[in-house]
Amino acid sequence: MSEEMARKGSWSNRFRFAVLFMGFSFLYAPIISLIIYSFNASKMMTVWGGFSVKWYFELFNDQQMIDAVTVSLTVAFFSACTAVIIGTLAAIGLARITKFRGDSLFALFITAPMVLPDVIIGLSLLLLFVTMADLFGWPEKGMLTIWMSMVTLTSAYVTVVVRSRLKELDYSIEEAAQDLGAGPVKTFMFITLPSIFPAIISGWLLAFTLSMDDLVITSFVSGPSSSTLPMVVFSSVRRGLNPEINALATIIVFIVSVCTFIYWMYRNIREKKRLAEAGMSLR
């Protein structure tokens, strides 16, 4: 009986390993092939012509690509910072303020960009900016309009992430701080904010990523001198596959992997430290 159970357990482990292997292969095989072909000497993307790093040098000499990366990083950084402020305030209003008139409508409007198609959002923002430009002479299509559009899109995601974290917090801790003499601002700064800070960081990273790789909305609201990286990559692919894109994608994957590893190490060290402090307090 024990041998039969061991045999079933062995087959079960093999099946789970096979499913896990196929899942990870489906996700990461294209990325691995992209990294490999970034070192291809041939200009033909599907023909291996030997090992070479010349496309990395070509990439750093491509001013159009460098300008597009600069625009995308700038817009993504500032839109993520603004979205975190707006989204956090909206989440606090929805989770902490007692029932107020129009709260359901407010929640609907703040989360609407998550469910609306990007084409609809881009077209609506384009019409808004054109109307504003005709009436007030502002804003001119460019980085400013892209930033405003990305804030509109990403604030909804930040609100959802932070609001879910606020709902999990024990409100009695904040009440205890206020009973001990802490004002609302001090309670928020020293109790609430540290508790929701991981959610704020997650919302910032999500907003940064969405702003960085958006193509549809940006295509509607960008100006002639404010092409973002997805727009340049898309236009390059339409003219033909460019090996520089492989090199650029490899650099992005490397940077993201390093940042993720550093964050994982930081969280792991903090968790070990917390467990060690908890063990010492039990003694």
Phi, psi and omega in degrees: 000317179293324178294322179293319178293322178294322179293318178295320178295323178294317178294323178297318179295321178295319180296316179295322178294320180295317178296317179297318180296317179294321179296313179292325178296318178297324183280318192252347178299316177298323180292320179295317179296323177297317179296319180297314183284351173289343177258019180276130181286336183281148176283341176284120187295331186259004180242124181279121182246017181107165183281135178198152177247019186293333182289336175290320176293321176298323180296313182289345175264356180272101185293325179298318180292320179296317178297321180294319177297318179298314179298315182296316180295319180296311181296316182297319181295309184288326178290323177294317179297315179292320180296325178295318179296310182294315182295320179294316177298319179294320179295320177296319178298322181281328186263333187251327180283135180296171186310124177232159183294125179090013182294323178295319178294322178296316178297323179295314183292323184287334181257358182301320180300343179288330186254343179284142176297146181299328180297318180294316180296315180298316180294320180295316180294323178299314178297322179296313182292323178295317179296316179296322179293324179290324184276317187244351185073020182205142003264159175275138183298129182170213182296327180296314180292326176295317179299314179297322180291319180291325175296318178300320182285313191276340179301326180296317181293319178297318179301314181296316182295312182290322180297320178296324177290320179296324180291337179276344183286150177275111184292342180295333178294317177295321178295322178295321178296320179290326177294331180275004173111358180283136177282174180301318181293314180295322177297318179294317185291324188253346180243302187288311185299313177298329181288325182262003184301318176302323178292324177296317177297317178298319178295321178297315180296320178296317179295320179298316181295315180297320179290325184291322187250012179288137180240315189293305182296318181298326180296330180283321193253357182278157177260179182293336182251020183225048179285130179272172182299313178301325179292318179294317180297317181296317179293325178293320180293326179293330177276347182139155182293130182247122180299339178298330180295322176299317179296317179296316179296323178296319178296317180296316179299319180296315181296315180297319180296317179296315180297319179295319179295318179297316179296320179297318178297318180298315179295323180295318179294318179296321180293319178296320178295320179294318179295321179295319178293323178293321177295321179292324179291329178290332179287000000 
